[in-house]
Amino acid sequence: MRILLALIATCLIAGCGSTPSPSSSSAQSSRASSSLPQTADEQLALVPYPSSVVRHQGEWELGNVVHLEAATGSETSLPALKRLLADLDITESDTAESQIELFLVQEPELGEEGYRLIIDNQITLSANTDTGLFYAVQTLRQLLPAEVQASYPLPLVDITDSPSYPWRGNMLDVARSFLPADYLKAHIERMARFKLNRLHLHLSDDQGWRVEIKQYPKLTEIGGASAVTGGRAGFYTQEQIRELVTYAEARHVTLVPEIDLPGHTQAAIASYNELACDDVTNLNTYSGLEVGFSKLCLTKPEVIYPWVENVLSELVELFPSEYIHIGGDEIKDPLYGEFIGRATRIVADLGRTAIAWEEGSVADNDPDVLLQLWNDQYDIQPALDRGHQLIVSPCSYTYFDHGNYAGQPNTYDWCRKEGVPLARAYSLDPSAFGATVGVESAMWSELVHTNAVADNRLWPRLASTAELGWSRAEDRDYAEFVARLSALRAQLDALGIEYYREPDLGW
Ligand code: TNX
């Protein structure tokens, strides 16, 4: 009963959004004698909340020794389950009474990422894919305590679940201030716990260049050694990137690299001066807070395009992501549109698809190019009319460099003077901006210089990004979200997250 939350008032008004799907209701009726109607006053402490939860009366106890049966093909989900059991000191034995089974099935309604989790007299996880099974394991993890206990009672439940959007992302600006590879690893695991699946790395900007490019070693010798004032310098070696990619793949997180072009390029220019126009006198590294002052010299195509091509070809060797972000923000130049069109085609010629910030919509891009919307009011309609899809990141909801509350020290407020409190972040409707692959929150790092501050800006707000990307819009209710997330505090603690103590959560 520890994980049950009484939400009588909110649920009476809003309903708990736990409509059984046809398949789970048949599971329910086959055990009608032991099942209760879905009560309207309790939700399981799950974030993001599943599409369908059917509760039955009573509990089942998971033993301290379990028997695992796993389908071949559960190559990431089985290790994830084993990590979960190890964290709770639960051991494995073929003769144990408690059983957990992982099945691959063919149920089109579960899609690529959906799953079913049944707890009756055993635990049964099923999905079409290893990804779905991996997410079933994450749900099971939230149903269990975060720390070792003497016993593990679980609610009897049939959960059928699949995401609203394929893109459930977070952006980290590692360029203004670097985040070490160990932090990224921890972050990837934390994201996966909430079923987030895209980590966008902003790898270059005026203040720093963060990824080793073998053909241009000065990018990291010079550009990697600078940072915003008070921030951290550094860069990822190609070996570290490969290791991060492998780690992320095992957690169904795609690392999406961004090289910001043709503006935000002072670190590149300071490393290779010929990338700037000949009349540019400031060829130094930069550690200030201005934006929009640097650019590649677009009237020197013979210099810049081979460089762009070479950098991007090394990048696609490192990052298997289908999508490669070419930036495109905050720069004015008569040749801007032509540059973006050429850059997105360079990405296409490398066998990938480009993403550009919203400004890139002025270029003549193939409609499969994704556009990342960041100004709430930007007129993206013409691009939607041409068939583009969006990653939705409107700054007044998703910019986590803005305060958890108005006036939080070391936060920006240019987009929203009240900051972006949890309630505001949760109130975004990703579908309101037009055709979208999903949602992404962004943490710019001009003012975020340590791991602890990064944690404070990211959590608990990132849990709201997770629910916006996964749960149905009609099921979202802030009071319920807050009650569920509040109950997951021990899980965040176990992950070592130095979250902001959000008053709405009672923290
Ligand atoms: C705008 S959003 C930027 C970044 C800054 C951020 C600060 C976008 C595409 N560009 O360069 O870091 O504001 O909030």
Coordinates of C-alpha atoms and ligand atoms in Angstrom, one line a residue, residues 173 176 202 205 260 264 291 329-330 357 359 374 399 401-402 412 414 444-446, ligand 1:
D173 CA 24.6 22.4 -23.6
R176 CA 29.4 26.8 -22.8
H202 CA 25.0 20.7 -28.1
D205 CA 29.3 27.0 -29.5
D260 CA 26.0 24.6 -34.3
H264 CA 27.9 30.2 -32.6
V291 CA 25.1 35.4 -28.7
D329 CA 20.1 29.6 -34.6
E330 CA 20.6 33.3 -34.0
W357 CA 16.6 25.2 -35.1
E359 CA 15.3 29.7 -38.1
W374 CA 12.2 27.3 -29.5
Y399 CA 14.1 26.1 -21.0
D401 CA 18.3 27.3 -17.7
H402 CA 15.3 29.4 -16.5
Y412 CA 18.0 33.3 -17.1
W414 CA 14.7 36.4 -20.9
W444 CA 21.7 25.8 -21.7
S445 CA 24.8 26.2 -19.6
E446 CA 26.0 29.8 -19.6
Ligands
TNX1 C1 19.0 31.0 -26.9 S1 17.7 28.7 -28.0 C2 20.0 30.1 -27.5 C3 21.2 29.7 -26.8 C4 21.3 30.3 -25.4 C5 19.9 30.3 -24.8 C6 20.0 30.8 -23.4 C7 18.8 28.8 -29.0 C8 18.6 28.0 -30.2 N1 19.8 29.6 -28.8 O1 22.3 30.0 -27.6 O2 22.2 29.5 -24.7 O3 19.1 31.1 -25.5 O4 18.7 30.7 -22.7

